[in-house]
Amino acid sequence: MATNPTQIELIQPDDWHLHIRDGEVMKDVLADTARQFARAIIMPNLKPPVTTVDLANAYHARIQEKLKALGINSFTPLMTLYLTDNTSADEVRKANVAGIAAFKLYPAGATTNSDAGVTDLKHCHDALEAMQAVGMPLLVHGEVTSSEIDIFDREAVFIDQVLEPLRQDFPELKIVFEHITTLQAAHYVRDAATGGKNTIGATITPQHLLMNRNAIFSGGIRPHHYCLPVLKREEHRIALLEAATSANPRFFLGTDSAPHSKGAKETACGCAGCYSAFNALGLYAEAFESVGKLDKLEGFASFFGPDFYSLPRNTKKITLVKQAQSIPHELPLGDATIVPLRAGETIAWSLA
Ligand code: NCD
Ligand code: ZN
């Protein structure tokens, strides 16, 4: 690859962590994702959460209906179930047979719609054992929730208090440490001993590769830069960028694009979540180019995710061009609007 390419071709990527919500707004956000990605892991934190195979099947049908209305037949939603204190081993086995891609662990109270999350992993022993037995991945929102722990430390503390003990108890369980935000998480995943098995991975969002916590406060409070886990210091951003561009197959693309209406963000107690789906690939290309590693984008975006999930890689190719694209100030979101990441600015890379 030329040192300063103006165009790159890659196998079509997938998004291994995505929120598309439900109802009317789903149509707007699905269209943005399906323009770029072939598949996406659909997060189950609806209200009420998607806790059973039956609920996931019904959600899947609603997604297919919206895709049909949009005339999209090239996008595959990969469904997940929300782990609770009461998830049974039977439900896990049923999910495996039904083709559910993964379970998601939200520590209770950690983030948007996580009230029904797990209060203590000891309640989940049977479900985790069943997941390990059938090879069902567990996706973790890796933050402790205790209010005494500083919000910037919650991910690092989670590693010691929850993740490491979990991996000791279930050494064969496939775990994805979702949307990692710290040097500690990047190094933990990089250095984890797995006996050569494919048992740990991590997703990384575009915002955590491109911004540090100053972006939440630059010139005033910036609600559209607030997501969970919250942006961290520059040293953490650098460690994440290093991990993402290292060609280590444990690190792969997951946008965590999390739509909330403009009104729900720009208020006294704004929701957590960045909407990156509008031009997520352009954002990732910018991050990789910033360290001269565009040649490492395809592995991160298109190969390592399906390899981890034991799914076939995509075959279709896409082209990204270095051609400035203006990002609108607002986009439609059902009856409301949404402010995308980089609203009102330009992004250097976009889909051809
Ligand atoms: C997500 C959401 O809004 O659903 N928000 C976020 O800031 N990332 C929830 C989550 O993934 O934590
Ligand atoms: Zn998320």
GROMACS .gro file of C-alpha atoms and ligand atoms in nm:
model
  365
    1MET     CA    1   0.000   0.000   0.000
    2ALA     CA    2   0.121   0.350  -0.087
    3THR     CA    3   0.227   0.555   0.216
    4ASN     CA    4  -0.046   0.814   0.159
    5PRO     CA    5  -0.327   0.633  -0.017
    6THR     CA    6  -0.632   0.828  -0.127
    7GLN     CA    7  -0.843   0.518  -0.158
    8ILE     CA    8  -0.849   0.178   0.009
    9GLU     CA    9  -1.036  -0.135  -0.077
   10LEU     CA   10  -1.135  -0.381   0.192
   11ILE     CA   11  -1.360  -0.675   0.251
   12GLN     CA   12  -1.688  -0.537   0.384
   13PRO     CA   13  -1.671  -0.488   0.762
   14ASP     CA   14  -1.919  -0.591   1.033
   15ASP     CA   15  -2.011  -0.402   1.349
   16TRP     CA   16  -1.966  -0.626   1.653
   17HIS     CA   17  -2.148  -0.393   1.898
   18LEU     CA   18  -2.446  -0.187   1.793
   19HIS     CA   19  -2.764  -0.035   1.939
   20ILE     CA   20  -3.051   0.009   1.694
   21ARG     CA   21  -3.337   0.049   1.948
   22ASP     CA   22  -3.690  -0.038   1.841
   23GLY     CA   23  -4.001   0.107   1.675
   24GLU     CA   24  -3.987   0.393   1.426
   25VAL     CA   25  -3.636   0.518   1.508
   26MET     CA   26  -3.492   0.179   1.419
   27LYS     CA   27  -3.550   0.247   1.051
   28ASP     CA   28  -3.335   0.559   1.052
   29VAL     CA   29  -3.041   0.407   1.235
   30LEU     CA   30  -3.052   0.075   1.049
   31ALA     CA   31  -3.017   0.254   0.718
   32ASP     CA   32  -2.693   0.420   0.831
   33THR     CA   33  -2.543   0.093   0.953
   34ALA     CA   34  -2.651  -0.119   0.657
   35ARG     CA   35  -2.487   0.125   0.415
   36GLN     CA   36  -2.149   0.028   0.557
   37PHE     CA   37  -2.169  -0.303   0.740
   38ALA     CA   38  -2.279  -0.651   0.632
   39ARG     CA   39  -2.366  -0.775   0.982
   40ALA     CA   40  -2.399  -0.631   1.330
   41ILE     CA   41  -2.429  -0.765   1.681
   42ILE     CA   42  -2.756  -0.615   1.802
   43MET     CA   43  -2.753  -0.511   2.166
   44PRO     CA   44  -3.048  -0.633   2.378
   45ASN     CA   45  -3.089  -0.334   2.613
   46LEU     CA   46  -3.439  -0.246   2.501
   47LYS     CA   47  -3.714  -0.148   2.745
   48PRO     CA   48  -3.798  -0.416   2.853
   49PRO     CA   49  -3.471  -0.596   2.774
   50VAL     CA   50  -3.444  -0.890   2.533
   51THR     CA   51  -3.402  -1.166   2.790
   52THR     CA   52  -3.544  -1.472   2.614
   53VAL     CA   53  -3.523  -1.646   2.279
   54ASP     CA   54  -3.887  -1.565   2.215
   55LEU     CA   55  -3.828  -1.193   2.272
   56ALA     CA   56  -3.519  -1.205   2.046
   57ASN     CA   57  -3.714  -1.378   1.772
   58ALA     CA   58  -3.985  -1.114   1.791
   59TYR     CA   59  -3.723  -0.836   1.784
   60HIS     CA   60  -3.553  -1.003   1.488
   61ALA     CA   61  -3.886  -1.010   1.302
   62ARG     CA   62  -3.936  -0.635   1.367
   63ILE     CA   63  -3.585  -0.565   1.236
   64GLN     CA   64  -3.649  -0.771   0.922
   65GLU     CA   65  -3.973  -0.582   0.867
   66LYS     CA   66  -3.789  -0.248   0.882
   67LEU     CA   67  -3.512  -0.374   0.653
   68LYS     CA   68  -3.775  -0.486   0.406
   69ALA     CA   69  -3.946  -0.146   0.419
   70LEU     CA   70  -3.607   0.012   0.348
   71GLY     CA   71  -3.546  -0.225   0.057
   72ILE     CA   72  -3.230  -0.361   0.223
   73ASN     CA   73  -3.155  -0.731   0.177
   74SER     CA   74  -2.779  -0.722   0.227
   75PHE     CA   75  -2.768  -0.684   0.604
   76THR     CA   76  -2.778  -0.953   0.872
   77PRO     CA   77  -2.865  -0.868   1.234
   78LEU     CA   78  -2.696  -1.102   1.483
   79MET     CA   79  -2.917  -1.129   1.790
   80THR     CA   80  -2.808  -1.128   2.154
   81LEU     CA   81  -2.980  -1.197   2.484
   82TYR     CA   82  -2.959  -0.988   2.798
   83LEU     CA   83  -2.822  -1.189   3.090
   84THR     CA   84  -3.012  -1.153   3.417
   85ASP     CA   85  -2.982  -1.302   3.765
   86ASN     CA   86  -3.255  -1.545   3.654
   87THR     CA   87  -3.126  -1.663   3.314
   88SER     CA   88  -3.148  -2.042   3.319
   89ALA     CA   89  -2.909  -2.293   3.167
   90ASP     CA   90  -3.204  -2.414   2.958
   91GLU     CA   91  -3.250  -2.069   2.804
   92VAL     CA   92  -2.881  -2.070   2.712
   93ARG     CA   93  -2.911  -2.407   2.539
   94LYS     CA   94  -3.228  -2.293   2.366
   95ALA     CA   95  -3.051  -1.977   2.251
   96ASN     CA   96  -2.766  -2.181   2.111
   97VAL     CA   97  -3.003  -2.397   1.909
   98ALA     CA   98  -3.192  -2.087   1.791
   99GLY     CA   99  -2.875  -1.928   1.652
  100ILE     CA  100  -2.847  -1.646   1.907
  101ALA     CA  101  -2.497  -1.503   1.867
  102ALA     CA  102  -2.415  -1.415   2.228
  103PHE     CA  103  -2.532  -1.314   2.574
  104LYS     CA  104  -2.465  -0.967   2.712
  105LEU     CA  105  -2.368  -0.897   3.070
  106TYR     CA  106  -2.473  -0.557   3.198
  107PRO     CA  107  -2.382  -0.511   3.562
  108ALA     CA  108  -2.707  -0.374   3.711
  109GLY     CA  109  -2.710   0.005   3.686
  110ALA     CA  110  -2.396   0.033   3.470
  111THR     CA  111  -2.549   0.209   3.171
  112THR     CA  112  -2.860   0.287   2.963
  113ASN     CA  113  -3.143   0.037   3.036
  114SER     CA  114  -2.935  -0.184   3.262
  115ASP     CA  115  -3.168  -0.189   3.565
  116ALA     CA  116  -3.254  -0.552   3.497
  117GLY     CA  117  -2.885  -0.640   3.471
  118VAL     CA  118  -2.688  -0.882   3.683
  119THR     CA  119  -2.656  -0.787   4.051
  120ASP     CA  120  -2.393  -1.052   4.121
  121LEU     CA  121  -2.237  -1.304   3.883
  122LYS     CA  122  -2.274  -1.575   4.144
  123HIS     CA  123  -2.644  -1.584   4.049
  124CYS     CA  124  -2.543  -1.674   3.692
  125HIS     CA  125  -2.333  -1.979   3.762
  126ASP     CA  126  -2.555  -2.229   3.578
  127ALA     CA  127  -2.608  -2.002   3.279
  128LEU     CA  128  -2.233  -1.933   3.249
  129GLU     CA  129  -2.155  -2.302   3.276
  130ALA     CA  130  -2.402  -2.372   2.995
  131MET     CA  131  -2.250  -2.094   2.781
  132GLN     CA  132  -1.907  -2.237   2.831
  133ALA     CA  133  -2.031  -2.585   2.741
  134VAL     CA  134  -2.201  -2.484   2.416
  135GLY     CA  135  -1.944  -2.221   2.311
  136MET     CA  136  -2.183  -1.926   2.348
  137PRO     CA  137  -1.987  -1.599   2.380
  138LEU     CA  138  -2.047  -1.367   2.677
  139LEU     CA  139  -2.018  -0.998   2.590
  140VAL     CA  140  -1.937  -0.785   2.892
  141HIS     CA  141  -1.999  -0.423   2.974
  142GLY     CA  142  -1.683  -0.402   3.179
  143GLU     CA  143  -1.750  -0.150   3.454
  144VAL     CA  144  -1.820  -0.191   3.822
  145THR     CA  145  -2.119   0.009   3.937
  146SER     CA  146  -2.037   0.100   4.294
  147SER     CA  147  -2.079   0.474   4.346
  148GLU     CA  148  -1.768   0.484   4.566
  149ILE     CA  149  -1.551   0.393   4.268
  150ASP     CA  150  -1.452   0.692   4.060
  151ILE     CA  151  -1.621   0.678   3.719
  152PHE     CA  152  -1.285   0.695   3.542
  153ASP     CA  153  -1.161   0.389   3.736
  154ARG     CA  154  -1.463   0.163   3.694
  155GLU     CA  155  -1.328  -0.033   3.399
  156ALA     CA  156  -0.987  -0.100   3.551
  157VAL     CA  157  -1.148  -0.210   3.879
  158PHE     CA  158  -1.385  -0.440   3.686
  159ILE     CA  159  -1.087  -0.632   3.549
  160ASP     CA  160  -0.960  -0.721   3.896
  161GLN     CA  161  -1.294  -0.763   4.073
  162VAL     CA  162  -1.503  -0.933   3.806
  163LEU     CA  163  -1.332  -1.028   3.482
  164GLU     CA  164  -1.025  -1.207   3.611
  165PRO     CA  165  -1.224  -1.413   3.868
  166LEU     CA  166  -1.479  -1.496   3.595
  167ARG     CA  167  -1.206  -1.620   3.362
  168GLN     CA  168  -1.056  -1.827   3.645
  169ASP     CA  169  -1.394  -1.990   3.712
  170PHE     CA  170  -1.480  -2.043   3.344
  171PRO     CA  171  -1.150  -2.075   3.158
  172GLU     CA  172  -1.312  -2.199   2.836
  173LEU     CA  173  -1.587  -1.935   2.822
  174LYS     CA  174  -1.556  -1.707   2.519
  175ILE     CA  175  -1.562  -1.348   2.644
  176VAL     CA  176  -1.569  -1.019   2.457
  177PHE     CA  177  -1.465  -0.722   2.668
  178GLU     CA  178  -1.688  -0.466   2.497
  179HIS     CA  179  -1.597  -0.108   2.410
  180ILE     CA  180  -1.270  -0.102   2.602
  181THR     CA  181  -1.151   0.242   2.705
  182THR     CA  182  -0.835   0.201   2.910
  183LEU     CA  183  -0.474   0.099   2.882
  184GLN     CA  184  -0.541  -0.158   3.154
  185ALA     CA  185  -0.813  -0.325   2.943
  186ALA     CA  186  -0.605  -0.317   2.624
  187HIS     CA  187  -0.310  -0.475   2.800
  188TYR     CA  188  -0.525  -0.725   2.989
  189VAL     CA  189  -0.676  -0.854   2.664
  190ARG     CA  190  -0.341  -0.849   2.483
  191ASP     CA  191  -0.163  -1.044   2.758
  192ALA     CA  192  -0.440  -1.282   2.872
  193ALA     CA  193  -0.322  -1.644   2.874
  194THR     CA  194  -0.573  -1.859   2.686
  195GLY     CA  195  -0.374  -2.173   2.617
  196GLY     CA  196  -0.394  -2.095   2.247
  197LYS     CA  197  -0.775  -2.087   2.256
  198ASN     CA  198  -0.996  -1.818   2.114
  199THR     CA  199  -1.145  -1.719   2.450
  200ILE     CA  200  -1.090  -1.346   2.478
  201GLY     CA  201  -1.157  -1.055   2.249
  202ALA     CA  202  -1.235  -0.685   2.276
  203THR     CA  203  -1.423  -0.430   2.071
  204ILE     CA  204  -1.312  -0.070   2.034
  205THR     CA  205  -1.531   0.227   1.936
  206PRO     CA  206  -1.432   0.509   1.701
  207GLN     CA  207  -1.482   0.775   1.968
  208HIS     CA  208  -1.237   0.608   2.205
  209LEU     CA  209  -0.976   0.593   1.928
  210LEU     CA  210  -1.021   0.958   1.832
  211MET     CA  211  -1.095   1.149   2.151
  212ASN     CA  212  -0.985   1.175   2.509
  213ARG     CA  213  -1.183   1.308   2.803
  214ASN     CA  214  -1.099   1.671   2.724
  215ALA     CA  215  -1.347   1.639   2.438
  216ILE     CA  216  -1.634   1.625   2.690
  217PHE     CA  217  -1.542   1.970   2.820
  218SER     CA  218  -1.386   2.158   2.531
  219GLY     CA  219  -1.513   2.516   2.554
  220GLY     CA  220  -1.820   2.403   2.749
  221ILE     CA  221  -2.000   2.079   2.824
  222ARG     CA  222  -2.037   1.856   2.519
  223PRO     CA  223  -2.320   1.610   2.575
  224HIS     CA  224  -2.266   1.440   2.239
  225HIS     CA  225  -1.923   1.326   2.356
  226TYR     CA  226  -2.065   1.161   2.665
  227CYS     CA  227  -2.090   0.785   2.642
  228LEU     CA  228  -2.028   0.490   2.873
  229PRO     CA  229  -1.769   0.385   2.950
  230VAL     CA  230  -1.675   0.751   2.954
  231LEU     CA  231  -1.379   0.883   2.748
  232LYS     CA  232  -1.050   0.858   2.935
  233ARG     CA  233  -0.711   1.034   2.943
  234GLU     CA  234  -0.487   1.064   2.637
  235GLU     CA  235  -0.255   0.781   2.752
  236HIS     CA  236  -0.553   0.546   2.733
  237ARG     CA  237  -0.653   0.664   2.385
  238ILE     CA  238  -0.299   0.598   2.267
  239ALA     CA  239  -0.301   0.247   2.416
  240LEU     CA  240  -0.633   0.171   2.243
  241LEU     CA  241  -0.506   0.298   1.910
  242GLU     CA  242  -0.197   0.086   1.951
  243ALA     CA  243  -0.412  -0.221   2.024
  244ALA     CA  244  -0.653  -0.161   1.735
  245THR     CA  245  -0.375  -0.112   1.481
  246SER     CA  246  -0.152  -0.392   1.612
  247ALA     CA  247  -0.301  -0.664   1.388
  248ASN     CA  248  -0.370  -0.865   1.703
  249PRO     CA  249  -0.686  -1.065   1.624
  250ARG     CA  250  -0.818  -1.017   1.978
  251PHE     CA  251  -0.914  -0.658   1.891
  252PHE     CA  252  -1.196  -0.586   1.650
  253LEU     CA  253  -1.448  -0.326   1.543
  254GLY     CA  254  -1.757  -0.248   1.752
  255THR     CA  255  -1.896   0.103   1.715
  256ASP     CA  256  -2.127   0.100   2.019
  257SER     CA  257  -2.324   0.351   1.814
  258ALA     CA  258  -2.597   0.435   2.067
  259PRO     CA  259  -2.870   0.663   1.935
  260HIS     CA  260  -3.048   0.905   2.168
  261SER     CA  261  -3.255   1.196   2.041
  262LYS     CA  262  -3.109   1.546   2.050
  263GLY     CA  263  -3.353   1.631   2.330
  264ALA     CA  264  -3.249   1.334   2.541
  265LYS     CA  265  -2.881   1.435   2.510
  266GLU     CA  266  -2.910   1.813   2.544
  267THR     CA  267  -3.075   1.830   2.884
  268ALA     CA  268  -2.990   1.858   3.253
  269CYS     CA  269  -2.932   1.481   3.283
  270GLY     CA  270  -2.839   1.369   2.936
  271CYS     CA  271  -2.827   1.009   2.817
  272ALA     CA  272  -2.499   0.830   2.753
  273GLY     CA  273  -2.418   0.731   2.396
  274CYS     CA  274  -2.248   0.861   2.081
  275TYR     CA  275  -2.415   0.821   1.744
  276SER     CA  276  -2.132   0.712   1.515
  277ALA     CA  277  -2.325   0.498   1.268
  278PHE     CA  278  -2.359   0.774   1.009
  279ASN     CA  279  -1.997   0.746   0.895
  280ALA     CA  280  -1.833   0.502   1.134
  281LEU     CA  281  -1.593   0.363   0.876
  282GLY     CA  282  -1.470   0.711   0.790
  283LEU     CA  283  -1.399   0.769   1.160
  284TYR     CA  284  -1.206   0.444   1.195
  285ALA     CA  285  -1.008   0.518   0.876
  286GLU     CA  286  -0.913   0.856   1.021
  287ALA     CA  287  -0.793   0.695   1.344
  288PHE     CA  288  -0.585   0.432   1.164
  289GLU     CA  289  -0.440   0.690   0.923
  290SER     CA  290  -0.337   0.912   1.215
  291VAL     CA  291  -0.073   0.653   1.304
  292GLY     CA  292   0.010   0.548   0.947
  293LYS     CA  293  -0.165   0.211   0.989
  294LEU     CA  294  -0.440   0.215   0.727
  295ASP     CA  295  -0.309  -0.119   0.607
  296LYS     CA  296  -0.419  -0.268   0.942
  297LEU     CA  297  -0.780  -0.152   0.911
  298GLU     CA  298  -0.911  -0.451   0.718
  299GLY     CA  299  -0.806  -0.709   0.977
  300PHE     CA  300  -0.962  -0.508   1.261
  301ALA     CA  301  -1.279  -0.417   1.071
  302SER     CA  302  -1.345  -0.722   0.857
  303PHE     CA  303  -1.154  -1.034   0.964
  304PHE     CA  304  -1.099  -1.065   1.338
  305GLY     CA  305  -1.463  -1.027   1.443
  306PRO     CA  306  -1.602  -1.313   1.231
  307ASP     CA  307  -1.297  -1.523   1.320
  308PHE     CA  308  -1.371  -1.478   1.691
  309TYR     CA  309  -1.739  -1.564   1.646
  310SER     CA  310  -1.653  -1.858   1.415
  311LEU     CA  311  -1.855  -1.703   1.133
  312PRO     CA  312  -1.742  -1.682   0.770
  313ARG     CA  313  -1.568  -1.364   0.664
  314ASN     CA  314  -1.759  -1.147   0.417
  315THR     CA  315  -1.657  -1.169   0.053
  316LYS     CA  316  -1.792  -0.848  -0.096
  317LYS     CA  317  -1.546  -0.560  -0.118
  318ILE     CA  318  -1.600  -0.194  -0.039
  319THR     CA  319  -1.391   0.112  -0.117
  320LEU     CA  320  -1.316   0.400   0.116
  321VAL     CA  321  -1.201   0.721  -0.049
  322LYS     CA  322  -1.020   1.017   0.097
  323GLN     CA  323  -1.276   1.271  -0.002
  324ALA     CA  324  -1.411   1.515   0.253
  325GLN     CA  325  -1.768   1.445   0.354
  326SER     CA  326  -1.976   1.699   0.548
  327ILE     CA  327  -2.158   1.557   0.846
  328PRO     CA  328  -2.505   1.712   0.889
  329HIS     CA  329  -2.587   1.905   1.206
  330GLU     CA  330  -2.883   1.674   1.267
  331LEU     CA  331  -3.036   1.363   1.116
  332PRO     CA  332  -3.394   1.236   1.134
  333LEU     CA  333  -3.472   0.996   1.421
  334GLY     CA  334  -3.837   0.895   1.408
  335ASP     CA  335  -4.036   1.205   1.509
  336ALA     CA  336  -3.724   1.366   1.656
  337THR     CA  337  -3.367   1.431   1.540
  338ILE     CA  338  -3.027   1.303   1.636
  339VAL     CA  339  -2.689   1.474   1.642
  340PRO     CA  340  -2.427   1.247   1.487
  341LEU     CA  341  -2.063   1.237   1.596
  342ARG     CA  342  -1.876   1.521   1.420
  343ALA     CA  343  -2.200   1.705   1.342
  344GLY     CA  344  -2.137   2.015   1.134
  345GLU     CA  345  -1.779   1.912   1.059
  346THR     CA  346  -1.614   1.724   0.775
  347ILE     CA  347  -1.465   1.378   0.780
  348ALA     CA  348  -1.174   1.298   0.551
  349TRP     CA  349  -1.272   0.943   0.459
  350SER     CA  350  -1.602   0.811   0.332
  351LEU     CA  351  -1.754   0.519   0.150
  352ALA     CA  352  -1.709   0.541  -0.227
  353NCD     C1  353  -2.540   0.262   2.541
  353NCD     C2  354  -2.689   0.289   2.511
  353NCD     O1  355  -2.727   0.406   2.502
  353NCD     O2  356  -2.762   0.192   2.494
  353NCD     N1  357  -2.477   0.384   2.580
  353NCD     C3  358  -2.346   0.412   2.574
  353NCD     O3  359  -2.305   0.520   2.621
  353NCD     N2  360  -2.260   0.331   2.520
  353NCD     C4  361  -2.529   0.156   2.643
  353NCD     C5  362  -2.392   0.097   2.654
  353NCD     O4  363  -2.345   0.030   2.563
  353NCD     O5  364  -2.327   0.117   2.757
  354ZN      ZN  365  -2.325  -0.044   2.388
   0.00000   0.00000   0.00000
